[in-house]
XYZ file of C-alpha atoms in Angstrom:
539
model
C 0.000 0.000 0.000
C 1.271 3.458 -0.798
C 0.497 5.525 2.282
C 2.623 6.060 4.317
C 4.900 3.728 2.390
C 5.330 0.265 0.981
C 6.029 -2.108 3.844
C 8.190 -5.182 3.450
C 8.119 -7.975 6.012
C 11.318 -10.007 6.038
C 12.161 -12.485 8.805
C 9.833 -10.802 11.283
C 11.138 -7.310 10.533
C 8.915 -4.489 9.362
C 10.576 -2.100 6.929
C 8.979 1.076 5.720
C 10.405 1.941 2.324
C 9.672 5.002 0.219
C 11.661 5.123 -2.970
C 9.086 6.323 -5.472
C 9.824 9.496 -7.394
C 6.141 10.424 -7.312
C 4.511 9.271 -4.093
C 0.775 9.917 -3.894
C -0.920 11.152 -0.719
C -4.569 11.861 -1.410
C -4.520 14.168 -4.424
C -1.041 15.566 -3.718
C 2.092 14.398 -5.501
C 5.021 14.452 -3.085
C 8.560 13.967 -4.307
C 11.032 11.714 -2.510
C 14.449 12.108 -4.069
C 15.996 9.129 -2.288
C 14.955 5.834 -0.670
C 13.419 6.411 2.782
C 14.154 3.290 4.808
C 13.219 2.784 8.463
C 13.370 -0.411 10.492
C 11.276 -1.269 13.555
C 11.652 -4.952 14.267
C 8.888 -6.420 16.388
C 9.696 -7.494 19.932
C 10.128 -11.299 20.036
C 7.225 -12.859 21.942
C 9.406 -14.704 24.467
C 11.380 -11.536 25.195
C 8.151 -9.576 25.728
C 6.806 -12.218 28.130
C 10.058 -12.335 30.120
C 10.178 -8.523 30.259
C 6.660 -8.324 31.697
C 7.580 -11.068 34.175
C 10.679 -9.117 35.199
C 8.701 -5.965 35.907
C 6.059 -8.041 37.704
C 8.634 -9.625 40.018
C 10.241 -6.246 40.721
C 6.832 -4.788 41.544
C 6.019 -7.621 43.971
C 9.361 -7.202 45.725
C 8.731 -3.462 45.797
C 5.484 -3.943 47.717
C 7.270 -6.354 50.075
C 10.020 -3.813 50.760
C 7.444 -1.058 51.310
C 5.771 -3.328 53.878
C 9.096 -3.876 55.632
C 9.795 -0.123 55.606
C 6.358 0.609 57.067
C 7.064 -1.646 60.057
C 10.608 -0.269 60.475
C 12.157 -3.630 59.597
C 14.000 -2.030 56.676
C 15.407 1.465 56.947
C 13.287 3.984 55.087
C 15.469 6.322 53.018
C 12.719 8.033 51.041
C 10.919 11.311 51.707
C 7.750 11.030 53.800
C 5.203 13.274 55.489
C 5.968 14.371 59.055
C 3.688 12.900 61.723
C 2.510 16.345 62.880
C 1.367 17.124 59.323
C -0.496 13.908 58.644
C -3.865 15.700 58.651
C -2.709 18.304 56.115
C -3.147 18.040 52.368
C -0.290 15.685 51.402
C 2.657 17.243 49.590
C 4.252 13.890 48.897
C 2.292 11.224 47.028
C 3.773 7.984 48.260
C 2.406 5.718 45.522
C 3.597 8.027 42.721
C 7.170 7.431 43.857
C 6.848 3.649 44.012
C 8.747 3.203 40.754
C 11.531 5.579 41.802
C 12.339 3.954 45.127
C 11.852 0.309 44.138
C 12.867 0.008 40.496
C 14.808 3.083 39.383
C 16.967 3.071 42.524
C 18.353 -0.364 41.621
C 19.989 1.006 38.455
C 20.402 4.667 39.434
C 24.188 4.412 39.100
C 23.777 4.471 35.300
C 22.592 8.083 35.311
C 23.964 11.454 36.436
C 27.551 10.270 36.175
C 29.828 13.308 36.666
C 32.401 14.024 33.970
C 35.383 16.375 34.259
C 36.283 17.138 30.650
C 34.835 18.326 27.365
C 32.079 15.886 26.285
C 33.742 15.298 22.918
C 34.539 12.034 21.158
C 36.306 11.013 24.378
C 35.716 12.208 27.928
C 36.940 11.755 31.511
C 34.451 10.258 33.989
C 34.665 10.731 37.756
C 34.531 7.333 39.454
C 32.015 6.958 42.270
C 30.854 4.167 44.546
C 27.787 3.506 46.666
C 27.573 1.679 49.975
C 23.783 1.837 50.356
C 22.495 0.423 47.078
C 22.497 3.640 45.017
C 20.792 5.918 47.556
C 23.965 7.962 47.926
C 27.313 8.085 46.117
C 30.877 8.910 47.105
C 33.664 9.966 44.765
C 36.715 7.735 44.994
C 39.111 10.391 43.705
C 39.837 8.327 40.617
C 39.130 9.602 37.104
C 38.426 7.191 34.251
C 40.417 8.686 31.386
C 39.602 8.666 27.658
C 36.196 7.035 27.876
C 34.725 6.845 24.358
C 31.618 9.033 24.431
C 28.710 7.381 22.604
C 26.004 9.216 24.515
C 26.371 12.969 23.942
C 24.491 14.439 20.981
C 27.623 16.154 19.708
C 26.762 15.328 16.108
C 29.270 17.548 14.293
C 31.955 17.466 16.974
C 31.791 21.172 17.886
C 31.811 20.367 21.624
C 35.531 21.050 21.963
C 37.888 23.279 23.952
C 40.348 23.983 21.146
C 39.956 25.361 17.655
C 38.183 28.357 16.074
C 34.934 27.977 18.047
C 36.653 27.870 21.436
C 38.955 30.757 20.497
C 36.133 33.008 19.304
C 34.019 32.174 22.384
C 36.977 33.105 24.610
C 37.374 36.430 22.789
C 33.662 37.143 23.218
C 33.965 36.397 26.941
C 36.793 38.920 27.293
C 34.854 41.587 25.383
C 31.280 41.051 26.672
C 31.633 38.974 29.837
C 29.678 35.829 30.562
C 26.282 37.123 31.689
C 23.987 39.778 30.249
C 21.933 40.538 33.373
C 18.843 41.549 31.447
C 16.202 40.540 28.935
C 16.185 41.354 25.247
C 13.520 44.006 25.910
C 15.701 45.797 28.433
C 19.498 46.197 28.310
C 20.203 42.613 27.302
C 19.993 43.007 23.535
C 23.542 42.743 22.164
C 24.821 43.181 18.638
C 25.893 39.524 18.842
C 22.272 38.465 19.305
C 21.168 40.368 16.225
C 24.096 39.022 14.198
C 23.175 35.504 15.275
C 19.514 35.888 14.307
C 20.340 37.226 10.846
C 22.766 34.335 10.328
C 20.208 31.731 11.474
C 17.570 33.153 9.092
C 20.045 32.919 6.214
C 21.072 29.404 7.257
C 17.456 28.215 7.318
C 16.389 30.060 4.177
C 13.600 32.005 5.899
C 12.751 35.691 6.247
C 13.573 36.121 9.932
C 14.490 34.266 13.099
C 14.691 34.719 16.849
C 17.129 33.135 19.326
C 16.368 32.021 22.883
C 18.627 31.087 25.773
C 17.067 27.681 26.480
C 16.048 24.983 24.012
C 13.300 23.454 26.167
C 11.735 26.872 26.772
C 11.818 27.623 23.039
C 9.002 25.090 22.675
C 7.243 25.291 26.016
C 7.104 29.104 26.150
C 6.404 29.883 22.486
C 3.695 27.395 21.554
C 1.285 29.085 24.038
C 1.849 32.309 22.069
C 0.868 30.619 18.811
C -2.204 28.630 19.866
C -4.922 29.005 22.473
C -8.532 28.307 23.289
C -10.496 27.389 20.190
C -7.394 26.048 18.441
C -6.590 22.409 17.703
C -3.103 20.973 18.198
C -2.295 17.676 16.481
C 0.764 16.120 18.122
C 2.798 13.037 17.231
C 2.545 10.498 20.051
C 6.340 10.455 20.482
C 6.898 14.218 20.582
C 9.381 15.612 23.100
C 8.197 16.708 26.543
C 8.820 20.369 25.665
C 6.327 20.162 22.794
C 3.807 18.366 24.984
C 4.180 20.932 27.767
C 3.881 23.833 25.335
C 0.693 22.387 23.863
C -0.804 21.878 27.324
C 0.097 25.386 28.480
C -1.505 26.863 25.370
C -4.988 25.810 26.452
C -5.717 24.451 22.979
C -7.444 21.143 22.358
C -4.845 18.412 21.877
C -5.279 15.286 19.801
C -2.523 12.744 19.311
C -1.796 10.815 16.122
C 0.196 7.615 15.793
C 3.918 8.050 15.331
C 4.798 9.079 11.768
C 1.477 7.619 10.598
C -0.023 9.728 7.841
C -3.356 7.874 7.782
C -3.819 8.640 11.473
C -2.904 12.307 10.956
C -5.178 12.696 7.939
C -8.106 11.132 9.794
C -7.711 13.643 12.629
C -7.465 16.501 10.137
C -10.536 15.332 8.240
C -12.553 14.880 11.441
C -11.469 18.326 12.633
C -12.699 19.944 9.416
C -15.975 18.003 9.336
C -16.988 18.189 13.000
C -15.306 21.385 14.201
C -15.096 22.183 17.901
C -16.791 19.938 20.489
C -20.369 20.859 21.439
C -20.556 24.058 19.354
C -19.217 22.491 16.102
C -17.807 25.866 15.158
C -14.733 25.768 12.904
C -11.405 25.669 14.703
C -9.626 29.027 14.852
C -6.487 27.285 13.636
C -5.071 23.762 13.400
C -1.386 23.308 14.277
C 0.563 20.123 13.525
C 3.508 19.453 15.875
C 6.264 17.132 14.637
C 9.993 16.594 15.169
C 12.723 16.236 12.547
C 14.478 13.305 14.245
C 12.701 11.628 17.146
C 15.333 11.361 19.849
C 14.269 8.017 21.332
C 13.267 6.217 18.128
C 15.893 7.444 15.681
C 13.125 7.914 13.114
C 12.826 10.832 10.694
C 9.548 12.660 10.128
C 7.838 12.015 6.783
C 8.037 15.706 6.054
C 6.928 15.764 2.384
C 3.730 13.912 3.304
C 3.077 16.096 6.346
C 3.453 19.194 4.164
C 1.036 17.729 1.608
C -1.589 17.113 4.305
C -0.970 20.529 5.841
C -1.625 22.199 2.494
C -4.629 20.038 1.722
C -6.416 20.826 4.992
C -5.104 24.406 5.452
C -3.302 23.670 8.734
C -0.114 25.169 10.191
C 3.071 23.139 10.604
C 5.397 23.495 13.610
C 8.644 21.573 12.990
C 11.054 20.872 15.868
C 14.528 20.301 14.407
C 16.368 19.946 17.712
C 18.187 16.765 16.664
C 18.049 17.134 12.880
C 19.449 20.635 12.322
C 23.107 20.262 11.400
C 22.839 16.463 11.440
C 20.809 15.886 8.258
C 20.915 17.114 4.706
C 23.780 17.642 2.254
C 24.256 21.203 3.591
C 23.404 20.427 7.227
C 20.169 22.418 7.084
C 18.175 19.654 8.760
C 15.239 17.573 7.621
C 14.058 20.312 5.234
C 17.396 20.065 3.442
C 17.363 16.257 3.689
C 14.123 16.004 1.703
C 14.830 19.017 -0.502
C 11.537 20.738 0.342
C 10.903 24.481 0.311
C 11.582 26.028 3.767
C 8.607 28.348 3.210
C 6.300 25.307 3.307
C 7.076 24.993 7.034
C 5.240 27.713 8.948
C 7.271 27.587 12.180
C 10.823 26.191 12.060
C 12.183 25.504 15.515
C 15.523 24.034 16.525
C 18.158 24.049 19.247
C 21.840 24.955 19.362
C 22.593 22.292 21.979
C 23.304 19.420 19.615
C 25.113 20.047 16.353
C 26.474 23.477 17.347
C 27.979 22.506 20.710
C 26.262 25.376 22.526
C 22.919 26.018 24.228
C 19.614 27.715 23.481
C 17.153 27.490 20.624
C 15.637 29.393 17.732
C 12.404 29.909 15.830
C 12.436 30.862 12.156
C 9.733 31.803 9.695
C 8.043 34.801 8.164
C 8.937 38.252 9.446
C 5.362 38.775 10.689
C 5.648 35.627 12.840
C 8.949 36.658 14.419
C 7.775 40.240 15.047
C 4.716 38.818 16.794
C 6.816 36.517 18.999
C 9.146 39.346 20.015
C 6.217 41.052 21.752
C 4.175 38.019 22.875
C 6.650 35.243 23.755
C 7.169 34.660 27.485
C 10.666 33.387 26.713
C 11.519 36.647 24.946
C 9.953 39.043 27.438
C 10.885 37.494 30.780
C 13.964 35.327 30.168
C 17.556 36.547 30.437
C 19.331 36.929 27.094
C 21.677 34.315 25.705
C 25.230 34.435 27.078
C 27.606 36.245 24.633
C 30.243 33.467 24.388
C 27.450 30.986 23.692
C 26.120 33.202 20.892
C 29.627 33.471 19.457
C 30.086 29.692 19.604
C 26.920 29.275 17.525
C 27.936 31.955 15.023
C 31.383 30.439 14.462
C 30.150 26.840 14.169
C 27.280 27.817 11.858
C 29.604 29.768 9.557
C 31.859 26.718 9.513
C 28.949 24.523 8.377
C 28.010 27.080 5.720
C 31.602 27.313 4.492
C 31.788 31.018 5.276
C 34.922 30.544 7.377
C 36.961 30.034 4.215
C 37.496 26.309 4.835
C 35.825 23.029 3.891
C 35.829 21.807 7.494
C 32.042 22.056 7.776
C 31.398 19.916 4.687
C 33.997 17.403 5.852
C 32.217 17.055 9.200
C 28.841 16.592 7.506
C 30.290 13.899 5.264
C 32.054 12.196 8.184
C 28.869 12.135 10.254
C 26.958 10.524 7.386
C 29.647 7.880 6.858
C 29.926 7.131 10.587
C 26.150 6.790 10.909
C 25.858 4.374 7.982
C 28.813 2.294 9.192
C 27.710 2.118 12.827
C 24.126 1.135 11.989
C 25.204 -1.466 9.428
C 27.627 -3.140 11.846
C 25.028 -3.343 14.618
C 22.537 -4.914 12.198
C 25.128 -7.455 11.095
C 25.873 -8.371 14.721
C 22.237 -9.322 15.272
C 21.000 -6.475 17.478
C 17.557 -4.959 17.100
C 17.999 -1.266 16.361
C 15.299 1.257 15.556
C 15.021 4.195 13.241
C 16.009 5.570 9.871
C 19.200 4.426 8.187
C 20.421 8.056 7.985
C 19.668 8.981 11.601
C 22.689 9.505 13.904
C 20.433 8.593 16.840
C 20.718 4.808 17.171
C 18.473 3.034 19.732
C 19.613 -0.516 20.562
C 16.858 -2.541 22.222
C 17.540 -4.071 25.660
C 13.953 -4.845 26.751
C 14.444 -6.488 30.173
C 14.795 -4.226 33.239
C 17.799 -6.063 34.684
C 19.705 -5.663 31.417
C 19.363 -1.861 31.478
C 21.733 -1.494 34.410
C 23.937 -4.426 33.425
C 24.530 -3.074 29.907
C 25.476 0.405 31.144
C 27.863 -0.937 33.785
C 29.537 -3.471 31.491
C 30.091 -0.870 28.800
C 31.714 1.529 31.279
C 34.014 -1.283 32.422
C 35.195 -1.409 28.809
C 35.730 2.381 28.765
C 32.625 3.160 26.696
C 30.194 5.789 27.988
C 26.590 5.287 26.877
C 23.030 6.330 27.718
C 20.449 3.725 28.743
C 16.716 4.461 28.866
C 13.811 2.595 30.430
C 10.205 2.919 31.526
C 8.511 5.408 31.913
C 10.616 7.280 29.315
C 9.922 4.400 26.917
C 7.129 1.802 26.692
C 7.491 -0.772 29.452
C 8.811 -3.540 27.180
C 11.013 -1.311 25.027
C 13.951 -0.328 27.233
C 16.984 0.586 25.169
C 20.469 2.017 24.927
C 20.675 5.200 22.863
C 23.867 5.796 20.913
C 24.606 9.166 19.325
C 27.091 9.045 16.469
C 29.432 12.022 16.006
C 31.607 13.329 13.209
C 34.372 13.480 15.834
C 34.386 9.680 16.138
C 37.174 8.005 14.190
C 36.722 4.568 12.643
C 39.024 3.116 15.314
C 36.798 4.582 18.041
C 33.680 3.171 16.431
C 35.321 -0.250 15.979
C 36.410 -0.260 19.629
C 32.880 0.641 20.719
C 31.317 -1.929 18.368
C 33.596 -4.717 19.618
C 32.651 -3.865 23.212
C 28.944 -3.739 22.311
C 29.201 -7.140 20.630
C 31.058 -8.622 23.605
C 28.504 -7.286 26.112
C 25.692 -8.310 23.771
C 26.931 -11.910 23.878
C 27.399 -11.740 27.647
C 23.842 -10.461 28.263
C 22.265 -12.298 25.292
C 21.020 -9.115 23.627
C 21.258 -10.210 19.995
C 17.542 -10.728 19.566
C 17.197 -9.907 15.875
C 15.578 -12.426 13.571
C 16.483 -10.210 10.631
C 18.073 -11.921 7.658
C 20.690 -9.631 6.208
C 19.865 -8.941 2.545
C 22.716 -8.981 0.080
C 23.316 -5.906 -2.059
C 21.781 -7.711 -5.045
C 18.665 -8.625 -3.047
C 18.269 -5.055 -1.805
C 18.611 -3.785 -5.380
C 15.961 -6.296 -6.494
C 13.562 -5.011 -3.791
C 14.102 -1.389 -4.830
C 13.657 -2.288 -8.494
C 10.412 -4.035 -7.595
C 9.159 -0.946 -5.767
C 9.927 1.329 -8.698
C 8.281 -1.059 -11.187
C 5.300 -1.376 -8.813
C 4.850 2.390 -8.885
C 5.215 2.503 -12.680
């Protein structure tokens, strides 16, 4: 079937492949200029059953330990209401923290690890130990040197303390200082901020842009300025928490569509047009579609050409969050818009952050001049928040000019090419090893499925023993049976670093029996046959 793509099932694996030059969505012809391949292998039944059993056993033991704590048999280390306040409205909901004290605490040592270096391709990690089962930690005074960093989203390798970016940021610090001590509306509007915004607008190919000091607040504080009561917000089910919070704060009606599923989105759009607002059935004041460029936990890429086609068909607005895709996708590093070769003007609100590919902090919104002028006077983040730090703004300016080639070198293009090669190589090797990994073949975010709760902590610890720093994620950040490790590939990684990391991953994968994939690796000839079949099918 052609919407949202032709699906191939091979050895229990679901592939979504779009390689047609003219892909039809409703009455709109949308152009895909390259194959669009994503893989989401189904969870093996036995693994799913064992995962549920694992969480069930942990829950039972959690209730047992809570019983022992209640009768003072086991020491209670968690927060609790004071006896003299027991008749007050409770500030602490005991049951809501059940997961934290009984499940999360068992593997807490895998998070919040302190580092004492630049989070580049390699980093130094401060060693710590616990004597009370992860309730508290003590530093041993030892530093683990040259740990390969596979967790930071330093896609283009600009998180560094040497080179042009670091030098220019240091010069800006000497000239402007570190803090601004004011908002953009007061005495916190620097020439660097205006230079940055003009550069971002040119980089994105839009009329105007606005920069903010915090990426999360760029979403959560600006969406309420763009939608409100009587508006409808259509949000992808896997959108980031900042998008979800912004939509909730706006007071608009929120409806969620299945992840990257164009049939689900179109049904919501059609129903919204036909039925209008609840009870009154008046037309919605506006309909806003919220999507991300790269989804940070799935590694999937938004089907942007199809979303744009639906947006145009039903006269909706499109809000695109390019936090992870800007700088990391596209031949010129302009994000998912550049990746698909679509017109930037087809995206009404282009949002992104400087925290990933640019090695800095903050976020931006780009679009028409009327939109940006409106946000300058209505955005809470613009009116009440302190301006971006000058050295941070300079870091973004220097790195962005490097990507654009305006620094007089080809370093930016070399980093973009290296990131693409590293991503393809890393994903291919993991597939060949037999791991289940999610997402698009061009996404530098690579989720490797762990599933069972005990393997979350074990995988993180075993990798650190082998001098590899990673990020592991479990419920409730992911579905209960889809715990995973999230790797972020960087242009700063050399092939030797990736090979070292891959060998360690394979070794730990064998140790913990994580190679669940039932995927049969297609040969190049077989893959070519499949693509030829798809093209002939379309013809």
